Coordinates of C-alpha atoms and ligand atoms in Angstrom, one line a residue:
Chain U
M1012 CA 0.0 0.0 0.0
A1013 CA 1.2 3.4 -0.9
C1014 CA 0.4 5.1 2.3
E1015 CA 2.5 2.7 4.4
G1016 CA 5.4 4.5 6.0
P1017 CA 7.5 4.5 9.0
V1018 CA 5.5 3.7 12.1
K1019 CA 5.6 7.0 13.8
E1020 CA 3.0 8.6 15.9
T1021 CA 1.5 10.3 12.9
A1022 CA 1.3 7.1 10.9
L1023 CA -0.4 5.5 13.9
V1024 CA -3.0 8.2 13.8
F1025 CA -3.8 7.2 10.2
Y1026 CA -3.7 3.4 10.5
W1027 CA -4.7 2.3 14.0
Q1028 CA -6.3 5.4 15.3
P1029 CA -5.3 4.9 19.0
A1030 CA -7.9 5.2 21.7
Y1031 CA -6.7 8.7 22.8
L1032 CA -7.5 10.0 19.3
R1033 CA -10.9 8.3 19.2
L1034 CA -11.7 10.2 22.3
M1035 CA -10.9 13.4 20.5
S1036 CA -13.8 14.9 18.6
D1037 CA -13.5 14.4 14.9
K1038 CA -13.3 18.1 14.4
K1039 CA -10.3 18.5 16.7
F1040 CA -8.7 15.5 15.0
F1041 CA -9.1 16.9 11.5
V1042 CA -8.3 20.4 12.4
S1043 CA -5.1 19.3 14.1
R1044 CA -4.1 17.5 10.9
Y1045 CA -4.7 20.7 8.8
E1046 CA -2.5 22.6 11.3
K1047 CA 0.3 20.0 10.7
L1048 CA -0.1 20.8 7.0
G1049 CA 0.4 24.5 7.8
W1050 CA -3.2 25.7 7.6
K1051 CA -5.1 27.2 10.4
Y1052 CA -8.7 26.3 10.4
R1053 CA -11.3 29.1 9.9
N1054 CA -14.8 29.0 8.8
V1055 CA -15.7 30.3 5.3
N1056 CA -18.7 31.8 3.7
L1057 CA -18.7 31.0 0.0
K1058 CA -20.3 33.1 -2.6
Q1059 CA -22.1 31.3 -5.4
A1060 CA -20.3 31.1 -8.7
I1061 CA -21.4 30.6 -12.3
R1062 CA -19.7 29.6 -15.5
I1063 CA -20.8 30.9 -18.9
N1064 CA -21.4 28.2 -21.5
T1065 CA -19.6 29.9 -24.4
M1066 CA -20.8 27.2 -26.9
N1067 CA -24.3 28.5 -26.5
S1068 CA -23.8 32.3 -26.3
K1069 CA -21.3 35.0 -26.2
E1070 CA -19.9 35.5 -22.7
A1071 CA -20.3 39.3 -22.8
E1072 CA -24.0 39.0 -23.9
V1073 CA -24.9 36.6 -21.1
V1074 CA -23.2 38.9 -18.5
K1075 CA -25.1 41.9 -19.9
R1076 CA -28.4 40.0 -19.8
L1077 CA -27.9 38.9 -16.2
Q1078 CA -26.9 42.4 -15.2
S1079 CA -30.1 43.7 -16.8
H1080 CA -32.0 41.5 -14.3
G1081 CA -30.1 43.3 -11.5
I1082 CA -27.7 40.4 -10.9
K1083 CA -24.2 41.6 -9.8
L1084 CA -21.3 39.6 -11.1
D1085 CA -17.6 39.8 -10.5
K1086 CA -15.2 38.1 -12.9
I1087 CA -13.1 35.4 -11.1
P1088 CA -9.5 36.3 -12.2
F1089 CA -8.1 32.7 -12.2
L1090 CA -10.9 31.2 -14.4
Q1091 CA -11.8 31.4 -18.0
S1092 CA -15.6 32.2 -17.9
G1093 CA -16.3 32.1 -14.2
Y1094 CA -18.1 34.8 -12.2
R1095 CA -19.0 35.3 -8.6
V1096 CA -22.5 36.3 -7.9
S1097 CA -22.0 39.2 -5.5
W1098 CA -25.7 40.1 -5.4
S1099 CA -29.0 38.8 -6.8
E1100 CA -32.5 39.4 -5.6
F1101 CA -33.6 35.9 -6.8
S1102 CA -32.0 32.5 -7.4
V1103 CA -29.6 32.5 -10.3
G1104 CA -30.9 29.0 -10.9
A1105 CA -34.3 30.3 -12.0
T1106 CA -33.6 32.7 -14.8
S1107 CA -34.6 31.9 -18.4
E1108 CA -30.9 32.3 -19.3
Y1109 CA -30.1 29.4 -16.9
L1110 CA -32.9 27.3 -18.1
M1111 CA -31.7 27.8 -21.7
G1112 CA -28.2 26.6 -20.7
L1113 CA -26.4 29.8 -21.2
Y1114 CA -24.6 29.3 -17.9
S1115 CA -24.1 26.7 -15.2
I1116 CA -23.9 27.2 -11.5
Q1117 CA -20.5 25.8 -10.6
E1118 CA -18.3 26.4 -7.6
A1119 CA -15.1 28.4 -8.4
A1120 CA -12.6 25.7 -7.5
A1121 CA -14.6 23.1 -9.3
Q1122 CA -14.1 25.1 -12.5
I1123 CA -10.3 24.6 -12.4
P1124 CA -9.8 20.9 -13.4
V1125 CA -11.2 21.0 -16.9
I1126 CA -9.2 24.1 -17.9
L1127 CA -6.0 22.2 -17.2
F1128 CA -6.3 19.9 -20.2
T1129 CA -4.4 20.9 -23.3
E1130 CA -6.3 21.1 -26.5
L1131 CA -9.6 19.2 -26.2
T1132 CA -11.1 19.8 -29.6
D1133 CA -12.0 16.5 -31.4
K1134 CA -10.6 14.4 -28.6
T1135 CA -12.0 11.3 -27.0
V1136 CA -12.5 12.1 -23.3
L1137 CA -13.5 10.0 -20.4
D1138 CA -15.3 11.7 -17.5
A1139 CA -14.9 8.8 -15.1
C1140 CA -17.1 10.1 -12.2
A1141 CA -19.4 12.5 -14.0
A1142 CA -22.7 13.1 -12.2
P1143 CA -24.3 15.6 -11.8
G1144 CA -22.3 16.8 -14.7
G1145 CA -21.0 20.3 -14.0
K1146 CA -17.6 19.3 -15.4
T1147 CA -19.0 17.2 -18.3
V1148 CA -20.8 20.3 -19.5
Q1149 CA -17.6 22.4 -19.1
L1150 CA -15.7 19.8 -21.1
A1151 CA -18.3 19.8 -23.9
D1152 CA -18.1 23.6 -23.8
L1153 CA -14.3 23.7 -24.2
M1154 CA -14.6 21.0 -26.9
Q1155 CA -17.4 23.1 -28.6
N1156 CA -19.4 19.8 -28.8
T1157 CA -16.7 18.1 -31.0
G1158 CA -15.1 14.7 -30.4
A1159 CA -16.7 12.4 -27.8
I1160 CA -17.1 12.4 -24.0
I1161 CA -17.9 9.2 -22.3
A1162 CA -19.4 9.9 -18.9
L1163 CA -19.7 7.3 -16.2
D1164 CA -21.3 7.2 -12.8
T1165 CA -22.5 4.5 -10.5
K1166 CA -25.5 6.3 -9.0
K1167 CA -28.5 5.9 -11.3
Q1168 CA -30.4 8.9 -9.7
R1169 CA -27.4 11.1 -10.3
L1170 CA -27.3 10.0 -13.9
T1171 CA -30.8 11.5 -14.4
A1172 CA -29.6 14.8 -13.0
L1173 CA -26.6 14.5 -15.4
S1174 CA -28.8 13.8 -18.4
N1175 CA -31.0 16.8 -17.5
H1176 CA -27.9 19.0 -17.2
L1177 CA -26.7 17.8 -20.7
E1178 CA -30.1 18.5 -22.2
R1179 CA -30.4 21.9 -20.6
C1180 CA -26.9 23.0 -21.7
R1181 CA -27.3 21.6 -25.3
V1182 CA -24.5 19.2 -25.0
S1183 CA -24.5 16.8 -28.0
N1184 CA -21.1 15.0 -27.9
T1185 CA -21.6 12.9 -24.8
I1186 CA -22.5 9.2 -24.1
V1187 CA -23.5 8.3 -20.6
Y1188 CA -23.2 4.9 -19.0
H1189 CA -24.3 3.6 -15.7
M1190 CA -20.9 2.1 -15.0
D1191 CA -18.3 1.7 -12.3
A1192 CA -15.2 3.5 -13.4
R1193 CA -13.2 0.6 -12.0
R1194 CA -14.6 -1.4 -14.9
S1195 CA -14.2 1.2 -17.6
S1196 CA -11.8 -1.0 -19.7
R1197 CA -15.0 -3.0 -20.6
L1198 CA -15.8 -0.1 -22.9
N1199 CA -12.9 -1.3 -25.1
M1200 CA -11.8 2.2 -25.8
K1201 CA -8.6 4.2 -25.4
F1202 CA -8.9 7.9 -24.3
D1203 CA -6.8 11.0 -25.1
K1204 CA -7.9 12.6 -21.8
I1205 CA -9.5 11.4 -18.6
L1206 CA -11.1 13.6 -16.0
L1207 CA -11.1 11.8 -12.6
D1208 CA -13.2 14.0 -10.4
A1209 CA -13.0 11.4 -7.7
P1210 CA -15.7 10.4 -5.2
C1211 CA -14.2 11.8 -2.0
S1212 CA -14.8 12.7 1.6
G1213 CA -15.7 16.4 0.7
N1214 CA -14.8 19.3 3.0
F1215 CA -16.4 21.4 5.7
A1216 CA -16.7 24.5 3.4
T1217 CA -19.5 23.0 1.4
D1218 CA -21.0 20.8 4.1
K1219 CA -21.7 22.3 7.5
H1220 CA -22.2 18.9 9.1
W1221 CA -18.9 17.6 7.7
F1222 CA -17.0 17.3 11.0
R1223 CA -19.9 15.5 12.6
K1224 CA -20.3 13.1 9.7
R1225 CA -16.8 12.2 8.7
T1226 CA -14.3 9.8 10.2
I1227 CA -10.8 8.8 9.2
N1228 CA -12.2 5.5 8.1
D1229 CA -14.3 7.2 5.4
V1230 CA -11.1 8.9 4.3
K1231 CA -9.3 5.5 4.1
R1232 CA -12.2 3.9 2.2
N1233 CA -12.4 6.7 -0.3
A1234 CA -8.6 6.7 -0.8
K1235 CA -8.8 3.0 -1.7
L1236 CA -11.6 3.5 -4.2
Q1237 CA -9.7 6.5 -5.7
K1238 CA -6.6 4.3 -6.2
E1239 CA -8.6 1.6 -7.9
I1240 CA -10.2 4.2 -10.3
L1241 CA -6.7 5.7 -11.0
A1242 CA -5.3 2.3 -11.8
E1243 CA -8.1 1.5 -14.2
S1244 CA -7.9 5.0 -15.8
A1245 CA -4.1 4.5 -16.4
K1246 CA -4.9 1.3 -18.3
I1247 CA -7.2 2.9 -20.8
L1248 CA -5.3 6.1 -21.3
K1249 CA -3.4 6.5 -24.6
D1250 CA 0.4 7.1 -24.4
N1251 CA 1.1 10.7 -23.7
G1252 CA -2.6 11.1 -22.7
E1253 CA -3.6 13.2 -19.8
I1254 CA -5.5 12.5 -16.6
V1255 CA -6.7 15.4 -14.5
Y1256 CA -7.2 14.1 -11.0
A1257 CA -9.3 16.2 -8.6
T1258 CA -11.0 15.9 -5.2
C1259 CA -12.7 18.4 -2.9
S1260 CA -11.2 16.6 0.0
L1261 CA -8.5 18.2 2.3
E1262 CA -7.2 14.9 3.4
P1263 CA -3.7 13.9 2.1
E1264 CA -4.6 10.2 1.9
E1265 CA -7.0 11.1 -0.9
N1266 CA -4.6 13.6 -2.5
E1267 CA -0.8 13.7 -2.2
F1268 CA -0.5 10.1 -0.9
N1269 CA -2.6 8.7 -3.7
I1270 CA -0.7 10.6 -6.4
D1271 CA 2.6 9.6 -4.9
W1272 CA 1.4 6.0 -5.2
A1273 CA 0.1 6.5 -8.7
I1274 CA 3.4 7.8 -10.1
K1275 CA 5.3 5.0 -8.4
N1276 CA 3.0 2.3 -9.7
L1277 CA 1.1 3.3 -12.8
N1278 CA 3.5 4.6 -15.4
L1279 CA 2.3 8.1 -14.9
Q1280 CA 4.2 11.3 -14.2
I1281 CA 3.0 14.6 -12.9
E1282 CA 3.0 17.6 -15.2
K1283 CA 3.5 21.0 -13.8
I1284 CA 0.3 23.1 -13.8
D1285 CA -0.2 26.8 -13.5
C1286 CA -3.4 27.5 -11.6
Y1287 CA -4.9 28.9 -8.5
G1288 CA -3.8 27.2 -5.3
E1289 CA -0.6 26.4 -3.4
K1290 CA 2.1 23.9 -4.2
A1291 CA 1.3 20.5 -2.6
Q1292 CA 3.7 19.4 0.2
T1293 CA 6.2 16.6 -0.3
N1294 CA 6.7 15.7 3.4
I1295 CA 3.4 15.0 5.1
F1296 CA 2.9 13.5 8.6
G1297 CA 6.5 12.4 8.5
K1298 CA 6.2 10.6 5.2
Q1299 CA 8.6 11.7 2.4
L1300 CA 6.8 11.8 -1.0
D1301 CA 8.2 12.2 -4.5
S1302 CA 9.5 15.7 -5.1
S1303 CA 7.3 16.1 -8.2
I1304 CA 4.3 16.1 -5.9
E1305 CA 4.9 19.8 -5.4
N1306 CA 3.5 20.3 -8.9
C1307 CA 0.1 19.3 -7.6
R1308 CA -2.1 22.1 -6.3
R1309 CA -3.8 22.2 -2.9
I1310 CA -6.5 24.8 -2.3
W1311 CA -7.5 25.6 1.3
P1312 CA -11.0 27.0 1.8
Q1313 CA -11.1 30.7 1.6
K1314 CA -12.2 32.3 -1.6
T1315 CA -13.3 28.8 -2.8
Q1316 CA -14.1 25.5 -1.2
G1317 CA -11.2 23.2 -0.4
F1318 CA -9.8 21.4 -3.4
F1319 CA -6.9 19.3 -4.7
V1320 CA -5.9 19.0 -8.4
C1321 CA -3.1 17.6 -10.5
K1322 CA -2.3 16.6 -14.0
L1323 CA -0.8 13.2 -14.9
I1324 CA 0.7 12.2 -18.2
K1325 CA 1.1 8.6 -19.3
C1326 CA 4.7 7.9 -20.2
E1327 CA 5.4 6.1 -23.5
C1328 CA 8.3 4.3 -21.9
K1329 CA 6.9 1.0 -20.6
Chain R
M955 CA -39.0 3.9 -36.0
I956 CA -39.0 7.7 -36.0
E957 CA -42.7 8.2 -36.8
P958 CA -43.6 9.5 -33.3
I959 CA -41.0 12.2 -33.9
T960 CA -42.0 13.1 -37.4
D961 CA -45.7 13.1 -36.5
F962 CA -45.1 15.4 -33.7
V963 CA -43.0 17.8 -35.8
S964 CA -45.7 17.9 -38.5
R965 CA -48.1 19.5 -35.9
F966 CA -46.0 22.6 -36.3
N967 CA -46.6 22.6 -40.1
T968 CA -43.0 21.8 -40.8
R969 CA -40.6 18.9 -41.2
I970 CA -37.1 18.2 -40.0
S971 CA -34.8 15.8 -41.8
L972 CA -33.4 13.1 -39.5
D973 CA -31.0 10.4 -40.6
Q974 CA -32.5 7.2 -39.4
R975 CA -29.0 5.7 -39.1
L976 CA -28.2 8.2 -36.5
I977 CA -31.2 7.8 -34.3
L978 CA -30.8 5.5 -31.3
R979 CA -33.7 4.2 -29.3
K980 CA -33.4 3.1 -25.8
K981 CA -36.7 1.7 -24.5
N982 CA -39.1 4.6 -25.2
H983 CA -36.3 7.3 -25.4
Y984 CA -34.9 8.7 -28.7
F985 CA -31.5 10.1 -29.2
L986 CA -29.7 11.7 -32.2
I987 CA -26.0 11.1 -32.6
D988 CA -23.4 11.8 -35.2
D989 CA -21.0 9.5 -37.0
N990 CA -18.3 10.1 -34.5
L991 CA -20.5 9.1 -31.5
K992 CA -21.8 6.2 -33.5
R993 CA -18.3 4.7 -33.5
S994 CA -18.1 5.1 -29.7
V995 CA -21.5 4.1 -28.5
R996 CA -21.9 0.7 -26.8
K997 CA -24.8 -1.4 -25.7
G998 CA -26.5 -0.4 -22.5
F999 CA -25.9 3.4 -22.8
F1000 CA -28.0 5.6 -20.5
Y1001 CA -28.0 8.8 -22.7
A1002 CA -26.3 9.6 -26.0
G1003 CA -25.8 12.7 -28.1
T1004 CA -28.9 14.9 -28.4
Y1005 CA -32.0 13.7 -26.5
L1006 CA -35.1 14.0 -28.8
G1007 CA -37.9 12.9 -26.5
K1008 CA -39.9 9.9 -25.3
T1009 CA -43.1 8.1 -26.0
K1010 CA -45.5 7.3 -23.1
N1011 CA -48.9 5.7 -23.5
G1012 CA -48.8 6.3 -27.2
K1013 CA -48.0 10.0 -26.8
F1014 CA -44.8 11.7 -27.8
F1015 CA -43.1 14.0 -25.3
P1016 CA -40.4 16.2 -27.0
S1017 CA -37.2 17.3 -25.5
F1018 CA -36.2 20.9 -25.5
S1019 CA -33.4 20.1 -28.0
L1020 CA -36.0 18.8 -30.4
L1021 CA -38.1 21.9 -30.0
R1022 CA -35.0 24.0 -30.8
L1023 CA -34.4 21.9 -33.9
I1024 CA -38.0 22.6 -34.9
A1025 CA -37.6 26.3 -34.2
E1026 CA -34.7 26.4 -36.7
Q1027 CA -37.3 25.4 -39.4
D1028 CA -40.2 27.4 -40.7
A1029 CA -42.4 26.2 -37.9
N1030 CA -45.5 27.8 -36.2
Q1031 CA -44.3 30.1 -33.6
I1032 CA -45.2 33.1 -31.5
A1033 CA -42.9 35.6 -29.8
V1034 CA -44.0 36.9 -26.4
D1035 CA -43.1 39.9 -24.3
E1036 CA -40.8 39.7 -21.3
K1037 CA -43.5 39.4 -18.7
T1038 CA -45.3 36.6 -20.6
E1039 CA -41.9 34.9 -21.0
W1040 CA -41.5 34.7 -17.3
L1041 CA -45.1 33.6 -16.7
F1042 CA -44.8 31.0 -19.4
I1043 CA -41.6 29.4 -17.9
C1044 CA -43.5 29.3 -14.6
G1045 CA -46.0 27.0 -16.3
R1046 CA -48.7 29.5 -17.2
D1047 CA -50.7 29.8 -20.4
V1048 CA -50.2 32.7 -22.8
F1049 CA -52.7 35.7 -22.9
K1050 CA -53.4 37.4 -26.2
R1051 CA -51.9 40.7 -25.1
G1052 CA -48.5 39.1 -24.4
I1053 CA -48.1 38.0 -28.0
K1054 CA -45.8 40.2 -30.0
K1055 CA -45.4 38.3 -33.2
V1056 CA -47.0 35.3 -34.9
K1057 CA -45.4 33.2 -37.6
G1058 CA -47.2 30.3 -39.4
S1059 CA -50.6 28.9 -38.3
K1060 CA -53.1 30.9 -36.3
R1061 CA -55.6 28.1 -36.4
K1062 CA -57.2 26.7 -33.2
G1063 CA -55.9 23.3 -32.3
D1064 CA -52.5 23.6 -33.9
Y1065 CA -49.3 23.5 -32.0
T1066 CA -47.0 26.5 -31.8
L1067 CA -43.6 27.2 -30.4
V1068 CA -43.3 29.9 -27.9
L1069 CA -40.2 32.1 -28.3
N1070 CA -38.9 35.1 -26.3
Q1071 CA -37.9 38.5 -27.8
Q1072 CA -34.4 37.2 -28.5
G1073 CA -35.9 34.3 -30.6
E1074 CA -35.0 31.6 -28.1
C1075 CA -37.4 28.7 -27.7
L1076 CA -39.2 28.6 -24.3
G1077 CA -41.4 25.6 -25.0
F1078 CA -44.6 25.0 -26.9
G1079 CA -48.3 25.1 -26.6
K1080 CA -51.7 24.6 -28.3
I1081 CA -53.6 27.4 -29.9
L1082 CA -56.9 27.6 -28.0
R1083 CA -58.7 30.1 -30.2
D1084 CA -57.9 31.4 -33.6
L1085 CA -55.2 34.0 -33.3
N1086 CA -57.1 36.2 -35.9
E1087 CA -60.1 36.4 -33.6
K1088 CA -60.7 40.0 -32.5
I1089 CA -60.6 39.7 -28.8
K1090 CA -58.9 42.1 -26.5
N1091 CA -57.5 39.5 -24.1
G1092 CA -57.9 36.0 -22.6
V1093 CA -55.9 32.8 -22.8
T1094 CA -55.0 32.0 -26.4
I1095 CA -52.1 29.5 -26.1
Q1096 CA -52.3 26.6 -23.6
N1097 CA -48.9 25.8 -22.1
I1098 CA -48.0 22.2 -22.9
S1099 CA -44.3 22.2 -22.1
D1100 CA -41.8 24.9 -21.0
I1101 CA -38.2 25.1 -20.0
G1102 CA -39.2 25.7 -16.4
D1103 CA -39.5 22.0 -16.4
F1104 CA -35.8 21.7 -15.8
L1105 CA -36.3 23.3 -12.4
R1106 CA -39.3 21.2 -11.6
R1107 CA -37.2 18.1 -12.5
E1108 CA -34.3 19.3 -10.2
K1109 CA -36.8 19.7 -7.4
K1110 CA -38.2 16.2 -8.0
D1111 CA -34.7 14.6 -7.9
Ligands
SAM2623 C1 -17.2 14.5 -6.9 S1 -18.6 13.7 -7.6 C2 -18.5 14.1 -9.3 C3 -18.9 15.5 -9.6 C4 -19.0 15.7 -11.1 N1 -17.7 15.4 -11.8 C5 -19.4 17.1 -11.5 O1 -18.6 18.0 -11.8 O2 -20.6 17.4 -11.4 C6 -18.1 12.0 -7.6 C7 -19.1 11.1 -8.3 O3 -18.5 9.8 -8.4 C8 -19.5 8.9 -8.4 N2 -18.9 7.5 -8.1 C9 -18.7 7.0 -6.9 N3 -18.1 5.8 -7.1 C10 -17.9 5.6 -8.4 C11 -17.3 4.6 -9.2 N4 -16.8 3.5 -8.6 N5 -17.3 4.8 -10.5 C12 -17.9 5.9 -11.1 N6 -18.4 6.9 -10.4 C13 -18.4 6.8 -9.0 C14 -20.5 9.4 -7.4 O4 -21.8 8.8 -7.6 C15 -20.5 10.9 -7.6 O5 -21.5 11.3 -8.5

């Protein structure tokens, strides 16, 4: 297992969770881990964000139309077509522009992964964990509905939401399957790009009951699932193909540790990305990780929710 | 196989050309794909390409993508003012005074698309009384389907 390391106190915390830690509230436990990673816990109040679907309309026109309804928008500097809603009298999810698919409601950090792919036009793209489809629509938008997106998810009900999203936003290049991403080689296809927006433990910024709900066991379970999906994705990626891996978890087991494992076991290497967020750390809880891990980005909740993102390239070598 | 679609389209006094080869049917749902997607599609898909609509109890229920395709043709359509646009997407019928422009049939019983001032399709309805009739106001188009349905579906999920 990738996360195995020297048996230090910190490693014990992760693996055996000694009794003294079980007595600690989960909030204290997680917050103390964030502090070890150099971030001091504070609560955040996120503003809603939208992304203009430029395949359906000109960005400036949509902004003008929304402003004419009295909606105040601020451009998000680190995104392509992302805006914060600084004021609106009514829900931005109830305008005719929204219902016509001219924009999507998409949290700011969640708009980052898709823009990290290079050249998407005419490509064959796998969206391995796709529902409810915020990023599938963004992919289709950047592809201008060319090529093909194969979108998978295991939850049938979420597939209905994904399908509605595709219909509303006029996406026409996507095929959706009710499929476990760990079985995606059954599709018998090879992909130029894979978006792995992994199922994860989430973070407190978007879920006010997060600390009450989550335990380190959830984190471990998710980390294992993520590794399995990563391994399957690496198999069906073309040589020199790109995987963008993202989670909205703050826990290193689901992020840096998993990516360290992936580059050591899956013929993948990390490509440097230039985006919002800070360099990921290479020494976490006493475990030394590959130095290229610093090319991943960790985003602590502040202007956005918490997030982790990185780009992996499949080497031609083996 | 595509009769339910072509029959539905004809109620707007128009036709659209659909390549049968590129229409997929999954149970009672219809999808339009292109040659590129045709190469990629596998058995057991859940959704593919452009959703066109579904049949239920012998009736065809169009998708909004299909309505947009119809709107690109010379189909029956009315353009409504901004207030009527809002009421229509909230599920309401169209009153005579909200109609700004009529194209195609004005005949009672025909289907007509409902567009906003920008020419974007909001849904469709049935003409309840001849649009030539000299009445000051009153309901003239019965709302059959409008894009507010996306919100109603989100709430249902
Ligand atoms: C973070 S969410 C994806 C959000 C989505 N990419 C978006 O932008 O709207 C993770 C998704 O993974 C799905 N999932 C969980 N396990 C999976 C698996 N083994 N294979 C595929 N999808 C899975 C969940 O149902 C959930 O919808």
